[in-house]
CSV table of C-alpha atoms in Angstrom, one decimal:
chain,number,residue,atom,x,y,z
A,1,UNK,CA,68.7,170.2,103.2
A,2,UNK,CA,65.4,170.2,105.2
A,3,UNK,CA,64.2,167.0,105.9
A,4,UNK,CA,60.5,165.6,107.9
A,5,UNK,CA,60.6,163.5,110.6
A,6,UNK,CA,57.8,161.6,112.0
A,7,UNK,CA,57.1,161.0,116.0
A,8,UNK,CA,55.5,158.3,118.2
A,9,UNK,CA,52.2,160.0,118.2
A,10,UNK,CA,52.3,161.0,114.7
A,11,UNK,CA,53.3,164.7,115.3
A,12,UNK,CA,55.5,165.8,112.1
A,13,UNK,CA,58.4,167.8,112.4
A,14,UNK,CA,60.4,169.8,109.9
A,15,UNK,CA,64.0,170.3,111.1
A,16,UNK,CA,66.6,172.1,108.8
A,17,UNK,CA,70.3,172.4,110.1
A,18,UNK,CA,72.4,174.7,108.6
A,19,UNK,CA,76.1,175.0,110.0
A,20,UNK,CA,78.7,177.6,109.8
A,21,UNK,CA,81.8,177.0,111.6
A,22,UNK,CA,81.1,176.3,115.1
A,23,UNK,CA,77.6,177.8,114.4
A,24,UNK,CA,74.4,175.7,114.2
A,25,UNK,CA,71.2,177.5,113.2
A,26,UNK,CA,68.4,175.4,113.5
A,27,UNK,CA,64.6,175.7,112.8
A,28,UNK,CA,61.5,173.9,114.1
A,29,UNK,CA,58.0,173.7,113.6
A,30,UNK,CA,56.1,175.1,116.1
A,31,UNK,CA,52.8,174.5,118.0
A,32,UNK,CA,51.9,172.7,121.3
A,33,UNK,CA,52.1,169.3,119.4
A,34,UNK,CA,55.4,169.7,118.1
A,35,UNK,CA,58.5,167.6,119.1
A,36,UNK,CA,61.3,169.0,121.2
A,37,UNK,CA,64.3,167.6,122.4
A,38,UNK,CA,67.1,168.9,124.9
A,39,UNK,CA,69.9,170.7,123.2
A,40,UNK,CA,73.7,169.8,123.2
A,41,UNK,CA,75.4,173.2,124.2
A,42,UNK,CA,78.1,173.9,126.6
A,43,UNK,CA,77.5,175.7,129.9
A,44,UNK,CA,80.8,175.9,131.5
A,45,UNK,CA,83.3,178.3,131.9
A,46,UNK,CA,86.5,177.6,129.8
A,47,UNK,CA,88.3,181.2,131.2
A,48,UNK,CA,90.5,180.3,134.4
A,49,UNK,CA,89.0,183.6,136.2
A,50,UNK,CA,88.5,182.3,140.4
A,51,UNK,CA,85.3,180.7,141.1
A,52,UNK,CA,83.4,183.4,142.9
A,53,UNK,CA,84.2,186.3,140.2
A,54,UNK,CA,81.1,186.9,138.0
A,55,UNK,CA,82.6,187.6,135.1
A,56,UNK,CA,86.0,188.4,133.6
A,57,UNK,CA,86.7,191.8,134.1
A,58,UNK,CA,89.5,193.8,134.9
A,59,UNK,CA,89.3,196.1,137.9
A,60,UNK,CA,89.3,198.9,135.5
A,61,UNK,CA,86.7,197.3,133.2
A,62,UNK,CA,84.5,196.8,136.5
A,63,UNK,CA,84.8,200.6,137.5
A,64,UNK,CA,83.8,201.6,134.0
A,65,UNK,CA,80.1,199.4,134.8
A,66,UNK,CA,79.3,201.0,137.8
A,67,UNK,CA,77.9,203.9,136.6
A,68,UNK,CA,74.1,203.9,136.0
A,69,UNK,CA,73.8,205.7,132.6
A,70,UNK,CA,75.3,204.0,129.7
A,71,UNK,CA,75.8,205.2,126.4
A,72,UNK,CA,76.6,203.0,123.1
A,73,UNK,CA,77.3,203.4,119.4
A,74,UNK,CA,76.6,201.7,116.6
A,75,UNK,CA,78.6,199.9,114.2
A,76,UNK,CA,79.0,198.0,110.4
A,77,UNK,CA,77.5,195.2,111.3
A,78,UNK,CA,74.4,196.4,113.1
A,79,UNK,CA,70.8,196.3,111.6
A,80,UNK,CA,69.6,199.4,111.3
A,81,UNK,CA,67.2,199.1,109.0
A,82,UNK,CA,63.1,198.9,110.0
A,83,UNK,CA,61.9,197.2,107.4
A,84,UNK,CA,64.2,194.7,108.1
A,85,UNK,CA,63.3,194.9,112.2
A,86,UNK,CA,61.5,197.4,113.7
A,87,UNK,CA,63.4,197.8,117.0
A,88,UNK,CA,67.2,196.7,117.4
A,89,UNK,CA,69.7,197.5,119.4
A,90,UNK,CA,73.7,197.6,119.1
A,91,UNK,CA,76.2,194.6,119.5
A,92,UNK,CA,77.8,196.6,122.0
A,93,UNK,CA,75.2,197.2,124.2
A,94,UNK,CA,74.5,193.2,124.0
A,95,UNK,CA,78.5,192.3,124.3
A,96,UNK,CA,78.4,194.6,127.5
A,97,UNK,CA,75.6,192.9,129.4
A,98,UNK,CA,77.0,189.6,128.3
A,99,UNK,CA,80.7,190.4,129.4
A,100,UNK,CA,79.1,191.8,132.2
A,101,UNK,CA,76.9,188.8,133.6
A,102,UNK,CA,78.8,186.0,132.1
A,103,UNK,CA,82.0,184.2,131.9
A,104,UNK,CA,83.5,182.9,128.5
A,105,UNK,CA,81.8,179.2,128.1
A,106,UNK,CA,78.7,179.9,129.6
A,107,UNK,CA,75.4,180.0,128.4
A,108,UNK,CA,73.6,183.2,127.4
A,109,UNK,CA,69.6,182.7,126.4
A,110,UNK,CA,67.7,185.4,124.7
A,111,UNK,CA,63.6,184.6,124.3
A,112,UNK,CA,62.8,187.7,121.8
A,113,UNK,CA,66.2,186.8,119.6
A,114,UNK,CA,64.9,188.7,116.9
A,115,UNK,CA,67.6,190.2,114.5
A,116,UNK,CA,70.1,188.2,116.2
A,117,UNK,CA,72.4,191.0,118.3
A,118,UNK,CA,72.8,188.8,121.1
A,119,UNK,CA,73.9,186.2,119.4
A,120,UNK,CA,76.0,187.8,117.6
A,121,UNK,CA,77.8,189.7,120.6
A,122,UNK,CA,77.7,186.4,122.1
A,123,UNK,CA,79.7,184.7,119.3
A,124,UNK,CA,82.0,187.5,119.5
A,125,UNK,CA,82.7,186.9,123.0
A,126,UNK,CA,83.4,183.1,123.3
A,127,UNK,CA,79.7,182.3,124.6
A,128,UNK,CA,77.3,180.0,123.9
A,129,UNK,CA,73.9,181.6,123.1
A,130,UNK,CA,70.6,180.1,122.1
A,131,UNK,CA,67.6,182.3,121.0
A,132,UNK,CA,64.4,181.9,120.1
A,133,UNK,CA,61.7,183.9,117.5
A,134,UNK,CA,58.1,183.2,116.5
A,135,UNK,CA,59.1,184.1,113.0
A,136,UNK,CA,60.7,182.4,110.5
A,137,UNK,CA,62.3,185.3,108.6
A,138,UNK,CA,64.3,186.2,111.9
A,139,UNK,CA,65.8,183.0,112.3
A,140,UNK,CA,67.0,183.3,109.2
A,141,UNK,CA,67.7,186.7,109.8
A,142,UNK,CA,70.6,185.4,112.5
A,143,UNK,CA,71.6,182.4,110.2
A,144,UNK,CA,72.6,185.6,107.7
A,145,UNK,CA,74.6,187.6,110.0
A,146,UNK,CA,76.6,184.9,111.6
A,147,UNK,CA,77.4,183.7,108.3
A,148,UNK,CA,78.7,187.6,108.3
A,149,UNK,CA,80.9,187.4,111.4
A,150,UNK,CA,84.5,186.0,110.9
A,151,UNK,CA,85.6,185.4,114.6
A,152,UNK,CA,86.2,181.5,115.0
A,153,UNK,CA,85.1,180.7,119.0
A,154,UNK,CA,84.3,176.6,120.1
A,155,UNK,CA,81.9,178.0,121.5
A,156,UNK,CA,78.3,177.7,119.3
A,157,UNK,CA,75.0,180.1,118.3
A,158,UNK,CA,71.6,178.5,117.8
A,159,UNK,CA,69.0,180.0,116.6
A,160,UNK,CA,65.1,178.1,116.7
A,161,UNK,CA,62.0,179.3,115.6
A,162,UNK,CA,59.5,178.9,118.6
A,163,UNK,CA,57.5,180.5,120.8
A,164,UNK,CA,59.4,181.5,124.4
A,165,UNK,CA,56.5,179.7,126.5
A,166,UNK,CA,58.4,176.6,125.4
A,167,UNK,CA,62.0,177.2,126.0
A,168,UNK,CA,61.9,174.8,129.2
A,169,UNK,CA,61.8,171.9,126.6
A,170,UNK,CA,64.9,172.7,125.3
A,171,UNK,CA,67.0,173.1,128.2
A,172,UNK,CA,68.7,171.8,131.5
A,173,UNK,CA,68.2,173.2,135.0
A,174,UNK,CA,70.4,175.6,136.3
A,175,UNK,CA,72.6,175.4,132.8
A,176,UNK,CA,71.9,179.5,131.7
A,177,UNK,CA,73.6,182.2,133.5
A,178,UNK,CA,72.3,185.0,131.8
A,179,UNK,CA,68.9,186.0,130.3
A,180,UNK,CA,69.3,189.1,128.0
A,181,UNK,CA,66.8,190.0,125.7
A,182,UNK,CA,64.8,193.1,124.5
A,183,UNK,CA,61.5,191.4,124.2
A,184,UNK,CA,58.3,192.9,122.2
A,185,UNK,CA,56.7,196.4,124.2
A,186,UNK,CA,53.2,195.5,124.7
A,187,UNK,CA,51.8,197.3,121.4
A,188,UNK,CA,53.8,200.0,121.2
A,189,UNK,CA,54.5,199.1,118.0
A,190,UNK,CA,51.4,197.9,116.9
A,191,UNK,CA,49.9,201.3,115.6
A,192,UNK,CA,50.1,203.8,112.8
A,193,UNK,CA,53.1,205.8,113.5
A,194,UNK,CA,52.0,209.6,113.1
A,195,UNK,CA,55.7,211.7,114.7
A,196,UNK,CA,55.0,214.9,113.9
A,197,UNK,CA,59.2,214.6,114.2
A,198,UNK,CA,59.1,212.2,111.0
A,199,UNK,CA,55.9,213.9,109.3
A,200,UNK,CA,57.7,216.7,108.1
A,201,UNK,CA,60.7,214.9,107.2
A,202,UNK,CA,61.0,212.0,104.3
A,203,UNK,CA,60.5,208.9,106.4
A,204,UNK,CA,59.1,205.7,105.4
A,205,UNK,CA,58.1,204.9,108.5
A,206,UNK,CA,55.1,207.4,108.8
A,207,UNK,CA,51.9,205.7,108.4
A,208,UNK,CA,53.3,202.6,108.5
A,209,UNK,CA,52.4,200.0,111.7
A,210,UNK,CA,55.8,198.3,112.3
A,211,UNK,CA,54.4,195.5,114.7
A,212,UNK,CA,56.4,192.4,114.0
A,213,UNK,CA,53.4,190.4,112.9
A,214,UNK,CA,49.6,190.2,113.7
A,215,UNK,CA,50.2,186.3,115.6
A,216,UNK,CA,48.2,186.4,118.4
A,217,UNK,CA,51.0,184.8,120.3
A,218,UNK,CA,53.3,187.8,119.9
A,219,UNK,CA,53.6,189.8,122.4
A,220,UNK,CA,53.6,192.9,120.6
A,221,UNK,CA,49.7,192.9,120.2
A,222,UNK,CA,49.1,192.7,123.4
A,223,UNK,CA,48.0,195.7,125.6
A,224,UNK,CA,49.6,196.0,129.0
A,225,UNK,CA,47.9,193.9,131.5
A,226,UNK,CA,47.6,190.9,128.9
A,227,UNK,CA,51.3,191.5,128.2
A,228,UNK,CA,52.4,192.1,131.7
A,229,UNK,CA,50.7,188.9,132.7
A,230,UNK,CA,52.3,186.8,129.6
A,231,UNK,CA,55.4,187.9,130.5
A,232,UNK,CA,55.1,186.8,133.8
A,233,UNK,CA,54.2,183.7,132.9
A,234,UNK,CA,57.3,183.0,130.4
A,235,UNK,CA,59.8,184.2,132.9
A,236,UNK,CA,58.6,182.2,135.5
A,237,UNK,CA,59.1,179.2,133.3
A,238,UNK,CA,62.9,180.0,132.4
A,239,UNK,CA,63.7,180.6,136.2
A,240,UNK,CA,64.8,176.8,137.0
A,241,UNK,CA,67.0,176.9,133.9
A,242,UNK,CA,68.9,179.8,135.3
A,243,UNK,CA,71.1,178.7,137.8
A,244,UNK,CA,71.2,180.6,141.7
A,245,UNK,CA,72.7,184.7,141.5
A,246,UNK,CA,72.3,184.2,137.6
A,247,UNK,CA,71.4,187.6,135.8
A,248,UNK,CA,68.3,188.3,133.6
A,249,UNK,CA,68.7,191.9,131.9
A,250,UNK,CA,65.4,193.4,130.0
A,251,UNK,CA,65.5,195.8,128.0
A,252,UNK,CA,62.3,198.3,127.7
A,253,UNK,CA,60.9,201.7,127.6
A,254,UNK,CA,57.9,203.5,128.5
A,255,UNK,CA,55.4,204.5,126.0
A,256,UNK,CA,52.8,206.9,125.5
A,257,UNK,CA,49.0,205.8,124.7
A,258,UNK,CA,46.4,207.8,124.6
A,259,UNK,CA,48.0,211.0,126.2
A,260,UNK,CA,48.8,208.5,129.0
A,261,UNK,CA,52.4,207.1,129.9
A,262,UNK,CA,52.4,203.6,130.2
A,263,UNK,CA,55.1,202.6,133.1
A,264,UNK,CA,56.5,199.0,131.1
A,265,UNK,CA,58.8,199.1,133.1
A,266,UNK,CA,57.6,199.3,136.8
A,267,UNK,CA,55.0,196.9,135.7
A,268,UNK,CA,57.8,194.0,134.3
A,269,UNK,CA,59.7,195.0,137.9
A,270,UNK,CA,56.5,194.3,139.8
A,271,UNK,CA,55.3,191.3,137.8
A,272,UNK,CA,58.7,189.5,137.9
A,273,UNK,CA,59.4,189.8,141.5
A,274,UNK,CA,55.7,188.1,142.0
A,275,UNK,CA,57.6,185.0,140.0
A,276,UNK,CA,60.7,184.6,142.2
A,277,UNK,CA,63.2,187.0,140.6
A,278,UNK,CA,65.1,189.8,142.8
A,279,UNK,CA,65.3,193.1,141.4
A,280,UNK,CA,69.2,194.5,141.6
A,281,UNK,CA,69.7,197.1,139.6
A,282,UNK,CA,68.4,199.4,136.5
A,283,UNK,CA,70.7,200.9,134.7
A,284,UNK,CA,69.6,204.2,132.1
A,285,UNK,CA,70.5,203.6,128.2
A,286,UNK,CA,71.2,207.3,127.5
A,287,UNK,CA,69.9,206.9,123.4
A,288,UNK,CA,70.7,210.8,122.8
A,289,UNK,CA,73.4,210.1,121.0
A,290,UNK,CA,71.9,208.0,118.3
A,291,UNK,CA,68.7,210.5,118.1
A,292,UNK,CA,68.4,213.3,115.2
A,293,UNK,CA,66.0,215.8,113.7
A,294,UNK,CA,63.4,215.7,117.3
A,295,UNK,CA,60.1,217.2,116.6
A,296,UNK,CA,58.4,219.3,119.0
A,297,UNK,CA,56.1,217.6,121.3
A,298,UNK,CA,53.6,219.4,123.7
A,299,UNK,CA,54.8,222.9,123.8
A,300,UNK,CA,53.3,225.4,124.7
A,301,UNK,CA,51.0,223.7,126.9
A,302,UNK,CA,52.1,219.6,128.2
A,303,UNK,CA,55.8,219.0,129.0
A,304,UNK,CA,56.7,215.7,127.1
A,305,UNK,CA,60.1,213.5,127.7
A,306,UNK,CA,61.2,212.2,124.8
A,307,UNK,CA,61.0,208.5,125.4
A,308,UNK,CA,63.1,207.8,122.5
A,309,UNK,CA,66.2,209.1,123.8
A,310,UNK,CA,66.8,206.9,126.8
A,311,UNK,CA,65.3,203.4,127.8
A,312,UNK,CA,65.9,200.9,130.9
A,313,UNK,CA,67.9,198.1,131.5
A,314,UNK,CA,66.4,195.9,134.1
A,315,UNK,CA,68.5,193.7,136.3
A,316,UNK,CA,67.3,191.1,138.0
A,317,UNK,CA,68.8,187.9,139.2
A,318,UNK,CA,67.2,184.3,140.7
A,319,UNK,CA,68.3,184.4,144.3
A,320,UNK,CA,70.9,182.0,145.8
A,321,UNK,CA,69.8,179.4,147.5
């Protein structure tokens, strides 16, 4: 049941703890002023792989990695749906990066949770995972598919609602050893979606704006400098909690505005090397098998890529000591 708490300095706190399994999903108020406390998840490694390996993969499961262009499916128990979030991706795209980067026991953080995905892959790989979301509705969001997911791990899956400029409060140094998220594209989003691919066609989408929300703290309503710049500023803030040669993947595309392309992703590369992290590799998301019914964009006259058919996985890491 959800219960108020009241601080030293008077700040109130709502707090409502829901538990499934080895799953707690917790929910906070936000704001500057509100109370935060470290968290009690486990970082270590319970696998029995030898300390310098990265992860747990077979020889054959590493050879697989190497190659720069991956391709994924969906399945079941993906969200699909817009109107329920605007932009997912698949659990085994997330369960990848995080078998990838991580060993079983160790902590994964995503700042953008939104549907949940990464939590989700992360349960179904024996990590621990904490994410974070400005909005309620997603938190809840992961509280429902967990509830969904049948795969008993000791290992546990929060979910808080809070803004990512704030994650520092909740965690140790040097206690994540991956950062995976697909966080908010500037305002991408946050426009009146006019295809001609989906004007032809019946989609509910066209017309609509499917920005996440209007909060002036999301990302998502931010143009590219201001975003750039916020971004920069958040990452910087989780890189103590990472600990030394720990990965943080992003997921973004490009974007078109204004019959310009807006380069996301060499400015996140450029702004996060300015806060301490080391580029090491970007690997292609190859989406063309998950694309249907294209429209035809500027023919006869200005060649277009279609940027919905393949986005970038940045890979940085914090350098070793």
């Amino acid at each position: 049941m959800p219960r108020t708490e009241s601080t030293k300095t008077g700040v109130t706190r709502k707090k409502r703890t829901t538990k499934i399994a080895e799953t707690i999903i917790e929910a906070y108020s936000t704001g500057e002023n509100a109370k935060r406390t470290k968290l009690d998840i486990g970082c270590e490694r319970t696998c029995h792989c030898p300390p310098s390996h990265i992860n747990c993969m077979s020889p054959r499961e590493w050879l697989k990695s190497q190659l720069g262009v991956w391709q994924f499916s969906y399945e079941a128990r993906d969200v699909r749906d817009k109107k329920i979030h605007p932009a997912t991706f698949p659990i085994s795209l997330s369960r990848k990066i995080i078998e990838l980067f991580t060993h079983e026991g160790e902590l994964v953080l995503d700042p953008f949770v939104g549907s949940g995905t990464t939590l989700v892959a992360a349960r179904d790989t024996k990590r621990n995972a904490v994410g974070f979301d400005l909005k309620k509705e997603y938190v809840s969001l992961c509280k429902q598919r967990l509830a969904q997911t049948t795969f008993l791990s000791k290992a546990r899956q929060i979910a808080i609602q809070d803004d990512a400029r704030f994650i520092q409060d909740y965690l140790e140094p040097e206690t994540v050893s991956l950062i995976w998220t697909s966080p908010p594209y500037a305002n991408l989003l946050n426009r009146v979606r006019k295809n001609k691919s989906r004007r032809f066609r019946n989609n509910e989408q066209l017309g609509k704006i499917e920005q996440y929300s209007q909060d002036p703290s999301d990302l998502g309503t931010m143009p590219l400098d201001e975003y750039t710049a916020t971004m920069g500023e958040i990452y910087e803030s989780l890189l103590p909690l990472l600990h030394p040669k720990g990965h943080c993947v992003i997921n973004v595309p490009d974007m078109w505005w204004e019959n310009k392309r807006m380069t996301i992703h060499i400015s996140l590369v450029e702004e996060l090397r300015k806060r301490g992290y080391e580029l090491r590799n970007i690997i292609i998301w190859d989406r063309t098998n998950l694309v249907n019914q294209i429209g035809i964009f500027g023919w006869p006259s200005n060649y277009i890529t279609m940027g919905v058919t393949f986005e970038y996985l940045l890979d940085f890491w914090r350098p070793p000591k």
